[in-house]
Amino acid sequence: MDNPSTVDAGAIETRGIEPVPDHERRGTVRELFPTWVAANISVLLLTMGASLVVFNQLNFWQVLVVAGCAALVSFGLVGLLSVSGKWGGAPGATLSRAAFGVRGNLFPGAILWVARFGWETINAVTGAYAVLTVLDLLFGVRSNTALIVTTLLVFVAGTFLVSGMGRKALNVCNTWSTYLFGVFSVLVLGYLIATTHWSEVFSKPAGTTAMMIAGIGTIAAGGISWVPTGPDFTRYLPRAASGRKIVGVTVSGAGLVMVPMVLMGAVMAVGSPGLAQAADPVSFLGDLLPTWLAVPYLLTAIVGMLLINSLSMYSAGFTAQTMGVKLPRALAVSINAVISLVAGLLLMLVAKSFLGSFITFLTLLAVSFSAWIGVYAVDMFRRRSRAVRYDAASLTDTGRNSRYWYTGGFCLQAMVAWVLALLTGLAFTRCDWFTGPLADTPVGRNGLAWAATIVISAAIMAALPAPRENAPATADAGQDAGLPAQRAERATV
């Protein structure tokens, strides 16, 4: 294990899944703002906004409501569960051991890890398409197989480099990308205001409530995927950091990007409905915007999408270590980099429809993450009044002496709730790959499988007897704040 006094002192973070001791927790809540802004700098939001108009048949005001609700629901969950990061000082994948047991955690962890591969692949492909579009606009270079392979390789390599450097590098990059993307987004917004036929935008008839609900689920799915990784970015916060501020900064940072981007996509789709069905999610910007604006906007978006993937891979390194990969976090990230490269090539060279694959992926992603969310949220709620919420030594101890060994390494209540909710959520799901037996119910038709999964997993977990933790081998070893810090923690939840 790394020396606590030097583990985070340099530019490259070397700390792994072990909890951060109190004397190293020098982070501030405001650092979360650029993190969640950067996590949403993706032109995919434009495509998703366009799909709300083209496929869901929503008007401007309905899209505004959908985007706002999606940001509030998804990143509200991210913020709420992120509070556990300052309680335990560890990544979400590690804190999850306390809920599922040191062995039981491997099962939801494996599914979350696989889902993370998919999310990184989607982002890598979008970034590569953005690079190809810029090359076409500037130099007239047309896409071909060799160029696709090269751009995707460069994008994934850049992601691997930034994510491997760790928290400090990500914070610096996130801050500057927020400023740059904000400036060019304002320029794009101004261009749209000046050139859009607003009478056509506002004359569009309203869609159904069912399509609005389904739209909220589609847009929120991306945010929900960040819930298990939320604690990764709050583990360096002092115990006394305000939980309310964590939630507020998380929602506001994400919403600042999500809502305008989705609205911009919806406005673009009114005049150019074909962009929701484009072969790739980026090239349409070259047709809708002048080159002098499209190129710098895409360049900043490329940086943003690289950072999204870097944030995802940063957390994936912790998941890999929690799953038993015996590599430092920076090297554990390489597993995700290789898989996203291979899967990205398949999506760009083989798949027939990017948007169809993306929507299907989002649907399955939301359900797989939601089963974990319900169990983790109930476990977290039960810990809110404890003096020692997480035992640091037991979080890294996978043997029988761990406080979280439960029964044979499994918390049976959590496992039952998770399995039943996951299966039920899939039964409500309809996508290109399969249709669940409950897909024609109101829950299935309205795209609420993810919401039902959260409610079911939380309800079952809450209804079952609270699990009894084993006697800890040590009393909160690894944390050095003492009782006053614990009191302050309780007061600022």
Tab-separated table of C-alpha atoms in Angstrom:
chain	number	residue	atom	x	y	z
A	1	MET	CA	0.000	0.000	0.000
A	2	ASP	CA	1.218	3.496	-0.776
A	3	ASN	CA	2.696	5.797	1.842
A	4	PRO	CA	-0.167	8.040	3.026
A	5	SER	CA	2.078	11.064	3.182
A	6	THR	CA	3.125	10.854	-0.449
A	7	VAL	CA	0.364	8.971	-2.171
A	8	ASP	CA	-1.345	12.052	-3.611
A	9	ALA	CA	1.461	14.565	-3.381
A	10	GLY	CA	2.581	14.493	-7.027
A	11	ALA	CA	0.897	15.254	-10.318
A	12	ILE	CA	0.043	11.602	-10.845
A	13	GLU	CA	-2.340	10.057	-8.324
A	14	THR	CA	-1.088	6.691	-7.092
A	15	ARG	CA	-3.721	5.950	-4.472
A	16	GLY	CA	-5.906	2.982	-5.300
A	17	ILE	CA	-9.099	1.748	-3.668
A	18	GLU	CA	-7.844	2.143	-0.100
A	19	PRO	CA	-9.774	4.815	1.859
A	20	VAL	CA	-8.267	8.301	2.016
A	21	PRO	CA	-7.195	9.197	5.582
A	22	ASP	CA	-8.595	12.414	7.007
A	23	HIS	CA	-5.326	14.348	6.918
A	24	GLU	CA	-5.263	14.026	3.091
A	25	ARG	CA	-8.823	15.210	2.555
A	26	ARG	CA	-8.150	18.707	1.297
A	27	GLY	CA	-10.706	18.796	-1.494
A	28	THR	CA	-13.531	21.338	-1.734
A	29	VAL	CA	-17.140	20.906	-2.820
A	30	ARG	CA	-16.751	23.545	-5.550
A	31	GLU	CA	-14.264	21.232	-7.322
A	32	LEU	CA	-17.230	19.015	-8.175
A	33	PHE	CA	-18.814	21.690	-10.377
A	34	PRO	CA	-16.365	21.496	-13.329
A	35	THR	CA	-16.272	17.714	-12.893
A	36	TRP	CA	-19.995	17.333	-13.596
A	37	VAL	CA	-19.950	20.019	-16.267
A	38	ALA	CA	-17.180	18.101	-18.054
A	39	ALA	CA	-19.042	14.813	-17.594
A	40	ASN	CA	-21.793	16.142	-19.866
A	41	ILE	CA	-19.784	17.862	-22.604
A	42	SER	CA	-20.934	15.556	-25.367
A	43	VAL	CA	-22.544	16.245	-28.718
A	44	LEU	CA	-24.594	13.117	-28.067
A	45	LEU	CA	-26.910	15.372	-26.068
A	46	LEU	CA	-27.637	17.273	-29.286
A	47	THR	CA	-28.612	14.031	-31.018
A	48	MET	CA	-30.738	12.979	-28.048
A	49	GLY	CA	-32.482	16.365	-28.049
A	50	ALA	CA	-33.197	15.933	-31.740
A	51	SER	CA	-34.643	12.472	-31.111
A	52	LEU	CA	-37.137	13.968	-28.649
A	53	VAL	CA	-38.544	16.079	-31.485
A	54	VAL	CA	-38.286	13.537	-34.315
A	55	PHE	CA	-39.225	10.295	-32.571
A	56	ASN	CA	-41.095	11.405	-29.427
A	57	GLN	CA	-42.866	14.240	-31.287
A	58	LEU	CA	-42.361	16.725	-28.427
A	59	ASN	CA	-42.469	20.505	-28.792
A	60	PHE	CA	-39.938	23.044	-27.485
A	61	TRP	CA	-41.509	23.513	-24.054
A	62	GLN	CA	-41.913	19.791	-23.505
A	63	VAL	CA	-38.250	19.220	-24.377
A	64	LEU	CA	-37.319	21.889	-21.827
A	65	VAL	CA	-39.314	20.081	-19.124
A	66	VAL	CA	-37.854	16.700	-20.119
A	67	ALA	CA	-34.269	17.979	-20.045
A	68	GLY	CA	-34.729	19.707	-16.681
A	69	CYS	CA	-36.411	16.701	-15.076
A	70	ALA	CA	-33.788	14.305	-16.466
A	71	ALA	CA	-30.941	16.407	-15.060
A	72	LEU	CA	-32.643	16.758	-11.674
A	73	VAL	CA	-33.518	13.078	-11.319
A	74	SER	CA	-30.330	11.505	-12.606
A	75	PHE	CA	-27.757	13.853	-11.120
A	76	GLY	CA	-29.825	14.294	-7.991
A	77	LEU	CA	-29.206	10.578	-7.439
A	78	VAL	CA	-25.538	11.057	-8.294
A	79	GLY	CA	-25.230	13.823	-5.712
A	80	LEU	CA	-27.136	11.995	-2.983
A	81	LEU	CA	-25.091	8.825	-3.222
A	82	SER	CA	-21.879	10.820	-3.640
A	83	VAL	CA	-22.235	11.852	-0.004
A	84	SER	CA	-21.107	8.346	0.964
A	85	GLY	CA	-17.715	9.176	-0.547
A	86	LYS	CA	-16.974	11.742	2.146
A	87	TRP	CA	-18.261	9.318	4.786
A	88	GLY	CA	-15.935	6.480	3.830
A	89	GLY	CA	-13.201	8.189	1.819
A	90	ALA	CA	-13.266	5.379	-0.744
A	91	PRO	CA	-14.527	4.831	-4.324
A	92	GLY	CA	-18.106	3.703	-4.835
A	93	ALA	CA	-17.005	0.266	-6.016
A	94	THR	CA	-15.212	-0.248	-2.690
A	95	LEU	CA	-17.930	1.207	-0.459
A	96	SER	CA	-20.343	-1.155	-2.212
A	97	ARG	CA	-18.638	-4.022	-0.358
A	98	ALA	CA	-20.334	-2.785	2.801
A	99	ALA	CA	-23.731	-3.245	1.129
A	100	PHE	CA	-23.257	-6.503	-0.768
A	101	GLY	CA	-20.452	-8.207	1.153
A	102	VAL	CA	-16.859	-8.577	0.035
A	103	ARG	CA	-17.730	-11.507	-2.234
A	104	GLY	CA	-21.270	-10.534	-3.132
A	105	ASN	CA	-19.985	-7.193	-4.434
A	106	LEU	CA	-18.220	-9.014	-7.258
A	107	PHE	CA	-21.517	-9.805	-9.014
A	108	PRO	CA	-23.030	-6.303	-9.369
A	109	GLY	CA	-19.469	-5.016	-9.769
A	110	ALA	CA	-18.956	-7.228	-12.813
A	111	ILE	CA	-22.132	-5.968	-14.478
A	112	LEU	CA	-21.291	-2.341	-13.717
A	113	TRP	CA	-17.807	-2.893	-15.126
A	114	VAL	CA	-19.186	-4.351	-18.361
A	115	ALA	CA	-21.677	-1.474	-18.629
A	116	ARG	CA	-18.789	0.945	-18.117
A	117	PHE	CA	-17.032	-0.657	-21.110
A	118	GLY	CA	-20.073	0.129	-23.227
A	119	TRP	CA	-20.291	3.746	-22.091
A	120	GLU	CA	-16.600	4.298	-22.802
A	121	THR	CA	-16.997	2.725	-26.236
A	122	ILE	CA	-19.906	5.028	-27.125
A	123	ASN	CA	-17.941	8.104	-26.034
A	124	ALA	CA	-14.772	6.988	-27.821
A	125	VAL	CA	-16.683	6.428	-31.049
A	126	THR	CA	-18.370	9.831	-30.765
A	127	GLY	CA	-14.988	11.490	-30.177
A	128	ALA	CA	-13.488	9.702	-33.171
A	129	TYR	CA	-16.400	10.802	-35.369
A	130	ALA	CA	-15.819	14.383	-34.211
A	131	VAL	CA	-12.154	14.171	-35.244
A	132	LEU	CA	-13.161	12.769	-38.640
A	133	THR	CA	-15.652	15.614	-39.122
A	134	VAL	CA	-13.009	18.248	-38.322
A	135	LEU	CA	-10.572	16.660	-40.786
A	136	ASP	CA	-13.270	16.720	-43.453
A	137	LEU	CA	-14.221	20.358	-42.802
A	138	LEU	CA	-10.646	21.657	-42.692
A	139	PHE	CA	-8.811	19.507	-45.204
A	140	GLY	CA	-11.476	17.670	-47.174
A	141	VAL	CA	-10.154	14.322	-45.926
A	142	ARG	CA	-12.844	11.685	-46.318
A	143	SER	CA	-13.344	8.896	-43.822
A	144	ASN	CA	-11.877	5.477	-44.620
A	145	THR	CA	-11.088	2.349	-42.640
A	146	ALA	CA	-7.441	3.247	-41.963
A	147	LEU	CA	-8.395	6.745	-40.808
A	148	ILE	CA	-11.160	5.387	-38.563
A	149	VAL	CA	-8.719	3.012	-36.885
A	150	THR	CA	-6.134	5.775	-36.438
A	151	THR	CA	-8.498	8.390	-35.002
A	152	LEU	CA	-10.098	5.929	-32.594
A	153	LEU	CA	-6.670	4.730	-31.446
A	154	VAL	CA	-5.476	8.295	-30.834
A	155	PHE	CA	-8.650	9.188	-28.945
A	156	VAL	CA	-8.495	6.121	-26.692
A	157	ALA	CA	-4.776	6.675	-26.067
A	158	GLY	CA	-5.445	10.272	-25.002
A	159	THR	CA	-8.204	9.090	-22.688
A	160	PHE	CA	-5.901	6.505	-21.135
A	161	LEU	CA	-3.179	9.105	-20.558
A	162	VAL	CA	-5.415	11.656	-18.812
A	163	SER	CA	-7.323	9.107	-16.710
A	164	GLY	CA	-4.086	7.442	-15.665
A	165	MET	CA	-2.753	10.710	-14.226
A	166	GLY	CA	-5.631	10.826	-11.743
A	167	ARG	CA	-7.679	13.318	-9.780
A	168	LYS	CA	-5.497	16.447	-9.953
A	169	ALA	CA	-4.991	16.263	-13.710
A	170	LEU	CA	-8.693	15.667	-14.231
A	171	ASN	CA	-9.614	18.670	-12.075
A	172	VAL	CA	-7.340	20.986	-14.081
A	173	CYS	CA	-8.554	19.661	-17.445
A	174	ASN	CA	-12.197	19.797	-16.375
A	175	THR	CA	-11.924	23.424	-15.302
A	176	TRP	CA	-10.384	24.653	-18.563
A	177	SER	CA	-12.666	22.564	-20.767
A	178	THR	CA	-15.645	24.036	-18.915
A	179	TYR	CA	-14.539	27.563	-19.793
A	180	LEU	CA	-13.732	26.773	-23.435
A	181	PHE	CA	-16.831	24.740	-24.140
A	182	GLY	CA	-18.976	27.343	-22.393
A	183	VAL	CA	-17.665	30.128	-24.628
A	184	PHE	CA	-18.240	28.236	-27.878
A	185	SER	CA	-21.611	26.914	-26.740
A	186	VAL	CA	-22.738	30.505	-26.203
A	187	LEU	CA	-21.549	31.332	-29.733
A	188	VAL	CA	-23.463	28.364	-31.173
A	189	LEU	CA	-26.530	29.342	-29.164
A	190	GLY	CA	-26.286	32.900	-30.477
A	191	TYR	CA	-25.985	31.627	-34.047
A	192	LEU	CA	-29.060	29.436	-33.610
A	193	ILE	CA	-31.049	32.323	-32.127
A	194	ALA	CA	-30.163	34.499	-35.102
A	195	THR	CA	-30.781	31.930	-37.848
A	196	THR	CA	-33.612	29.716	-36.577
A	197	HIS	CA	-37.169	30.174	-37.835
A	198	TRP	CA	-38.681	30.457	-34.370
A	199	SER	CA	-42.260	30.566	-35.611
A	200	GLU	CA	-41.731	27.039	-36.933
A	201	VAL	CA	-40.168	25.952	-33.614
A	202	PHE	CA	-42.992	27.278	-31.453
A	203	SER	CA	-45.793	26.200	-33.779
A	204	LYS	CA	-44.945	22.522	-33.390
A	205	PRO	CA	-47.844	20.706	-31.641
A	206	ALA	CA	-47.344	19.095	-28.243
A	207	GLY	CA	-46.648	15.399	-27.915
A	208	THR	CA	-48.174	12.990	-25.441
A	209	THR	CA	-47.382	12.767	-21.747
A	210	ALA	CA	-46.277	9.168	-22.257
A	211	MET	CA	-43.624	10.304	-24.750
A	212	MET	CA	-42.437	12.957	-22.297
A	213	ILE	CA	-42.016	10.333	-19.574
A	214	ALA	CA	-40.178	8.051	-21.977
A	215	GLY	CA	-37.964	10.962	-23.005
A	216	ILE	CA	-37.026	11.689	-19.403
A	217	GLY	CA	-35.920	8.070	-19.037
A	218	THR	CA	-33.820	8.193	-22.193
A	219	ILE	CA	-32.018	11.422	-21.273
A	220	ALA	CA	-31.644	10.444	-17.605
A	221	ALA	CA	-30.064	7.071	-18.445
A	222	GLY	CA	-26.711	8.668	-19.173
A	223	GLY	CA	-26.696	10.492	-15.826
A	224	ILE	CA	-27.768	7.394	-13.921
A	225	SER	CA	-24.656	5.625	-15.175
A	226	TRP	CA	-22.565	8.061	-13.108
A	227	VAL	CA	-24.285	7.199	-9.802
A	228	PRO	CA	-21.935	4.367	-8.709
A	229	THR	CA	-18.893	6.520	-9.520
A	230	GLY	CA	-20.104	9.623	-7.657
A	231	PRO	CA	-18.240	8.729	-4.433
A	232	ASP	CA	-14.992	8.475	-6.430
A	233	PHE	CA	-14.976	12.264	-6.756
A	234	THR	CA	-16.006	13.098	-3.174
A	235	ARG	CA	-13.618	10.799	-1.300
A	236	TYR	CA	-11.055	13.599	-0.928
A	237	LEU	CA	-13.638	15.902	0.684
A	238	PRO	CA	-13.417	16.457	4.468
A	239	ARG	CA	-16.020	14.684	6.559
A	240	ALA	CA	-17.441	18.099	7.492
A	241	ALA	CA	-18.254	18.961	3.838
A	242	SER	CA	-21.929	19.795	3.387
A	243	GLY	CA	-23.988	16.992	1.873
A	244	ARG	CA	-26.565	19.491	0.627
A	245	LYS	CA	-23.863	21.436	-1.196
A	246	ILE	CA	-22.574	18.224	-2.776
A	247	VAL	CA	-26.026	17.516	-4.201
A	248	GLY	CA	-26.594	21.114	-5.278
A	249	VAL	CA	-23.242	21.499	-7.043
A	250	THR	CA	-23.628	18.127	-8.765
A	251	VAL	CA	-27.099	18.908	-10.151
A	252	SER	CA	-26.247	22.478	-11.157
A	253	GLY	CA	-23.004	21.479	-12.886
A	254	ALA	CA	-24.704	18.760	-14.913
A	255	GLY	CA	-27.852	20.768	-15.605
A	256	LEU	CA	-25.856	23.752	-16.855
A	257	VAL	CA	-24.786	21.632	-19.829
A	258	MET	CA	-27.579	19.063	-20.207
A	259	VAL	CA	-30.524	21.420	-20.532
A	260	PRO	CA	-29.073	23.851	-23.141
A	261	MET	CA	-27.505	21.028	-25.183
A	262	VAL	CA	-30.733	19.023	-25.368
A	263	LEU	CA	-32.682	22.178	-26.272
A	264	MET	CA	-30.144	23.082	-28.966
A	265	GLY	CA	-30.521	19.628	-30.485
A	266	ALA	CA	-34.302	19.972	-30.441
A	267	VAL	CA	-34.155	23.375	-32.172
A	268	MET	CA	-31.767	22.033	-34.823
A	269	ALA	CA	-34.078	19.092	-35.478
A	270	VAL	CA	-37.061	21.290	-36.312
A	271	GLY	CA	-35.338	22.550	-39.442
A	272	SER	CA	-33.229	19.433	-40.099
A	273	PRO	CA	-35.081	16.361	-38.798
A	274	GLY	CA	-32.597	14.062	-40.515
A	275	LEU	CA	-29.916	14.763	-37.904
A	276	ALA	CA	-31.664	12.405	-35.460
A	277	GLN	CA	-31.111	9.601	-37.969
A	278	ALA	CA	-27.626	10.552	-39.180
A	279	ALA	CA	-25.129	7.770	-39.823
A	280	ASP	CA	-22.924	9.231	-37.123
A	281	PRO	CA	-23.778	11.577	-34.230
A	282	VAL	CA	-21.443	14.437	-35.201
A	283	SER	CA	-21.172	15.158	-38.945
A	284	PHE	CA	-24.493	17.035	-39.034
A	285	LEU	CA	-22.829	19.948	-37.207
A	286	GLY	CA	-20.709	20.574	-40.287
A	287	ASP	CA	-23.879	21.011	-42.316
A	288	LEU	CA	-25.819	23.138	-39.829
A	289	LEU	CA	-23.061	25.480	-38.647
A	290	PRO	CA	-20.575	27.611	-40.617
A	291	THR	CA	-17.058	26.172	-40.701
A	292	TRP	CA	-15.605	29.021	-38.617
A	293	LEU	CA	-17.940	28.032	-35.783
A	294	ALA	CA	-18.299	24.280	-36.332
A	295	VAL	CA	-14.554	23.546	-36.190
A	296	PRO	CA	-13.686	25.266	-32.872
A	297	TYR	CA	-16.928	23.995	-31.343
A	298	LEU	CA	-16.106	20.432	-32.357
A	299	LEU	CA	-12.517	20.777	-31.129
A	300	THR	CA	-13.710	21.809	-27.685
A	301	ALA	CA	-16.313	19.045	-27.790
A	302	ILE	CA	-13.560	16.533	-28.610
A	303	VAL	CA	-11.687	17.642	-25.504
A	304	GLY	CA	-14.913	17.366	-23.527
A	305	MET	CA	-15.667	13.853	-24.755
A	306	LEU	CA	-12.094	12.818	-24.025
A	307	LEU	CA	-12.593	14.054	-20.474
A	308	ILE	CA	-15.903	12.205	-20.138
A	309	ASN	CA	-14.121	9.019	-21.062
A	310	SER	CA	-11.217	9.889	-18.765
A	311	LEU	CA	-13.602	10.331	-15.827
A	312	SER	CA	-15.242	7.017	-16.685
A	313	MET	CA	-11.935	5.181	-17.033
A	314	TYR	CA	-10.659	6.769	-13.815
A	315	SER	CA	-13.527	5.129	-11.958
A	316	ALA	CA	-13.201	1.943	-14.004
A	317	GLY	CA	-9.698	1.533	-12.632
A	318	PHE	CA	-11.145	1.378	-9.122
A	319	THR	CA	-13.767	-1.128	-10.260
A	320	ALA	CA	-11.065	-3.302	-11.770
A	321	GLN	CA	-9.079	-3.256	-8.520
A	322	THR	CA	-12.203	-4.058	-6.521
A	323	MET	CA	-12.825	-6.989	-8.856
A	324	GLY	CA	-9.396	-8.378	-7.958
A	325	VAL	CA	-7.167	-7.019	-10.739
A	326	LYS	CA	-3.686	-6.885	-9.182
A	327	LEU	CA	-2.495	-3.745	-10.921
A	328	PRO	CA	-2.089	-0.116	-9.829
A	329	ARG	CA	-5.128	2.004	-10.715
A	330	ALA	CA	-3.348	3.774	-13.591
A	331	LEU	CA	-2.478	0.440	-15.222
A	332	ALA	CA	-5.826	-1.175	-14.413
A	333	VAL	CA	-7.372	1.495	-16.654
A	334	SER	CA	-5.581	-0.120	-19.613
A	335	ILE	CA	-8.072	-3.009	-19.570
A	336	ASN	CA	-10.938	-0.632	-20.297
A	337	ALA	CA	-8.873	1.202	-22.914
A	338	VAL	CA	-8.205	-1.966	-24.909
A	339	ILE	CA	-11.819	-3.143	-24.728
A	340	SER	CA	-13.241	0.248	-25.734
A	341	LEU	CA	-10.837	0.326	-28.697
A	342	VAL	CA	-11.911	-3.089	-29.987
A	343	ALA	CA	-15.620	-2.506	-29.345
A	344	GLY	CA	-15.383	0.965	-30.891
A	345	LEU	CA	-13.960	-0.444	-34.102
A	346	LEU	CA	-16.841	-2.915	-34.291
A	347	LEU	CA	-19.390	-0.130	-33.773
A	348	MET	CA	-17.811	2.155	-36.387
A	349	LEU	CA	-17.036	-0.477	-39.009
A	350	VAL	CA	-19.728	-3.135	-38.538
A	351	ALA	CA	-22.833	-1.730	-36.805
A	352	LYS	CA	-25.492	-0.406	-39.194
A	353	SER	CA	-27.078	2.207	-36.909
A	354	PHE	CA	-25.190	4.235	-34.318
A	355	LEU	CA	-28.315	5.809	-32.820
A	356	GLY	CA	-30.179	2.490	-32.628
A	357	SER	CA	-27.223	0.849	-30.877
A	358	PHE	CA	-26.883	3.849	-28.567
A	359	ILE	CA	-30.535	3.940	-27.466
A	360	THR	CA	-30.526	0.179	-26.883
A	361	PHE	CA	-27.368	0.497	-24.843
A	362	LEU	CA	-28.812	3.357	-22.766
A	363	THR	CA	-31.931	1.317	-22.023
A	364	LEU	CA	-29.980	-1.676	-20.745
A	365	LEU	CA	-27.431	0.560	-18.996
A	366	ALA	CA	-30.103	2.304	-16.935
A	367	VAL	CA	-31.621	-0.974	-15.714
A	368	SER	CA	-28.279	-2.555	-14.804
A	369	PHE	CA	-27.193	0.486	-12.783
A	370	SER	CA	-30.611	0.992	-11.191
A	371	ALA	CA	-30.639	-2.400	-9.445
A	372	TRP	CA	-27.394	-1.421	-7.698
A	373	ILE	CA	-28.678	2.065	-6.845
A	374	GLY	CA	-31.704	0.878	-4.849
A	375	VAL	CA	-29.701	-1.511	-2.670
A	376	TYR	CA	-26.847	0.936	-2.113
A	377	ALA	CA	-29.223	3.791	-1.265
A	378	VAL	CA	-31.014	1.791	1.453
A	379	ASP	CA	-27.691	0.622	2.914
A	380	MET	CA	-26.446	4.216	2.905
A	381	PHE	CA	-29.649	5.465	4.566
A	382	ARG	CA	-29.210	2.952	7.377
A	383	ARG	CA	-25.670	4.222	8.012
A	384	ARG	CA	-26.574	7.889	8.292
A	385	SER	CA	-26.857	7.891	12.109
A	386	ARG	CA	-23.843	5.725	12.917
A	387	ALA	CA	-20.730	7.144	14.550
A	388	VAL	CA	-18.567	4.970	12.271
A	389	ARG	CA	-20.338	4.673	8.952
A	390	TYR	CA	-17.696	2.669	7.110
A	391	ASP	CA	-14.869	0.661	8.639
A	392	ALA	CA	-11.814	1.501	6.533
A	393	ALA	CA	-9.844	-1.638	7.371
A	394	SER	CA	-12.781	-3.890	6.508
A	395	LEU	CA	-13.352	-2.180	3.147
A	396	THR	CA	-9.959	-3.400	1.953
A	397	ASP	CA	-10.047	-6.728	3.826
A	398	THR	CA	-11.604	-9.451	1.685
A	399	GLY	CA	-11.079	-12.200	4.266
A	400	ARG	CA	-13.256	-13.623	7.021
A	401	ASN	CA	-12.101	-10.948	9.496
A	402	SER	CA	-13.778	-8.225	7.475
A	403	ARG	CA	-16.728	-6.478	9.042
A	404	TYR	CA	-18.479	-6.967	5.714
A	405	TRP	CA	-18.017	-10.721	5.429
A	406	TYR	CA	-21.654	-11.334	6.457
A	407	THR	CA	-22.500	-14.940	5.446
A	408	GLY	CA	-19.695	-16.512	3.459
A	409	GLY	CA	-18.764	-13.099	2.078
A	410	PHE	CA	-22.326	-12.336	0.906
A	411	CYS	CA	-24.980	-9.997	2.282
A	412	LEU	CA	-27.918	-12.225	1.412
A	413	GLN	CA	-30.524	-9.476	1.750
A	414	ALA	CA	-28.686	-7.245	-0.729
A	415	MET	CA	-28.114	-10.078	-3.173
A	416	VAL	CA	-31.798	-11.090	-3.152
A	417	ALA	CA	-32.953	-7.492	-3.662
A	418	TRP	CA	-30.445	-6.899	-6.448
A	419	VAL	CA	-31.179	-10.094	-8.395
A	420	LEU	CA	-34.974	-9.774	-8.186
A	421	ALA	CA	-34.923	-6.096	-9.163
A	422	LEU	CA	-32.539	-6.691	-12.069
A	423	LEU	CA	-34.660	-9.513	-13.493
A	424	THR	CA	-37.888	-7.551	-13.052
A	425	GLY	CA	-36.384	-4.461	-14.653
A	426	LEU	CA	-35.314	-6.480	-17.684
A	427	ALA	CA	-38.819	-7.958	-17.880
A	428	PHE	CA	-40.182	-4.405	-18.295
A	429	THR	CA	-37.613	-3.568	-20.991
A	430	ARG	CA	-38.092	-3.326	-24.741
A	431	CYS	CA	-35.152	-2.711	-27.073
A	432	ASP	CA	-33.771	-3.843	-30.424
A	433	TRP	CA	-32.233	-6.969	-28.932
A	434	PHE	CA	-35.152	-8.384	-26.946
A	435	THR	CA	-38.576	-7.681	-25.484
A	436	GLY	CA	-39.317	-8.550	-21.857
A	437	PRO	CA	-42.582	-10.286	-20.902
A	438	LEU	CA	-43.794	-7.144	-19.070
A	439	ALA	CA	-42.798	-4.673	-21.795
A	440	ASP	CA	-46.455	-4.011	-22.759
A	441	THR	CA	-47.447	-2.882	-19.255
A	442	PRO	CA	-47.708	0.857	-18.523
A	443	VAL	CA	-44.243	0.758	-16.926
A	444	GLY	CA	-42.744	-0.837	-20.019
A	445	ARG	CA	-44.575	1.320	-22.565
A	446	ASN	CA	-43.549	4.528	-20.805
A	447	GLY	CA	-39.878	3.558	-20.592
A	448	LEU	CA	-39.920	3.392	-16.793
A	449	ALA	CA	-38.067	0.093	-16.379
A	450	TRP	CA	-35.129	1.918	-14.762
A	451	ALA	CA	-37.371	3.703	-12.236
A	452	ALA	CA	-39.226	0.486	-11.391
A	453	THR	CA	-35.889	-1.271	-10.884
A	454	ILE	CA	-34.719	1.328	-8.349
A	455	VAL	CA	-38.017	1.186	-6.449
A	456	ILE	CA	-38.123	-2.622	-6.411
A	457	SER	CA	-34.532	-3.099	-5.261
A	458	ALA	CA	-34.898	-0.440	-2.570
A	459	ALA	CA	-38.266	-1.784	-1.387
A	460	ILE	CA	-37.036	-5.372	-1.091
A	461	MET	CA	-33.834	-4.308	0.639
A	462	ALA	CA	-35.790	-2.152	3.112
A	463	ALA	CA	-38.392	-4.850	3.775
A	464	LEU	CA	-35.839	-7.554	4.581
A	465	PRO	CA	-34.233	-7.599	8.060
A	466	ALA	CA	-31.253	-5.267	8.319
A	467	PRO	CA	-28.056	-7.314	7.817
A	468	ARG	CA	-25.808	-7.795	10.838
A	469	GLU	CA	-22.194	-6.869	10.268
A	470	ASN	CA	-19.442	-8.996	11.748
A	471	ALA	CA	-17.369	-7.677	14.626
A	472	PRO	CA	-14.700	-5.448	13.051
A	473	ALA	CA	-11.063	-6.435	13.252
A	474	THR	CA	-10.171	-2.808	14.063
A	475	ALA	CA	-12.135	0.302	14.937
A	476	ASP	CA	-12.248	2.466	11.821
A	477	ALA	CA	-8.564	1.874	11.098
A	478	GLY	CA	-7.074	4.178	8.520
A	479	GLN	CA	-9.184	7.167	9.540
A	480	ASP	CA	-7.541	9.674	11.830
A	481	ALA	CA	-10.092	12.401	12.306
A	482	GLY	CA	-11.369	11.198	15.634
A	483	LEU	CA	-14.749	11.665	17.224
A	484	PRO	CA	-15.037	15.439	16.616
A	485	ALA	CA	-14.802	14.849	12.845
A	486	GLN	CA	-17.455	12.153	13.078
A	487	ARG	CA	-19.771	14.540	14.925
A	488	ALA	CA	-19.157	17.197	12.297
A	489	GLU	CA	-19.928	14.645	9.604
A	490	ARG	CA	-23.299	13.839	11.124
A	491	ALA	CA	-24.140	17.516	11.372
A	492	THR	CA	-23.435	18.250	7.709
A	493	VAL	CA	-25.104	15.336	5.928
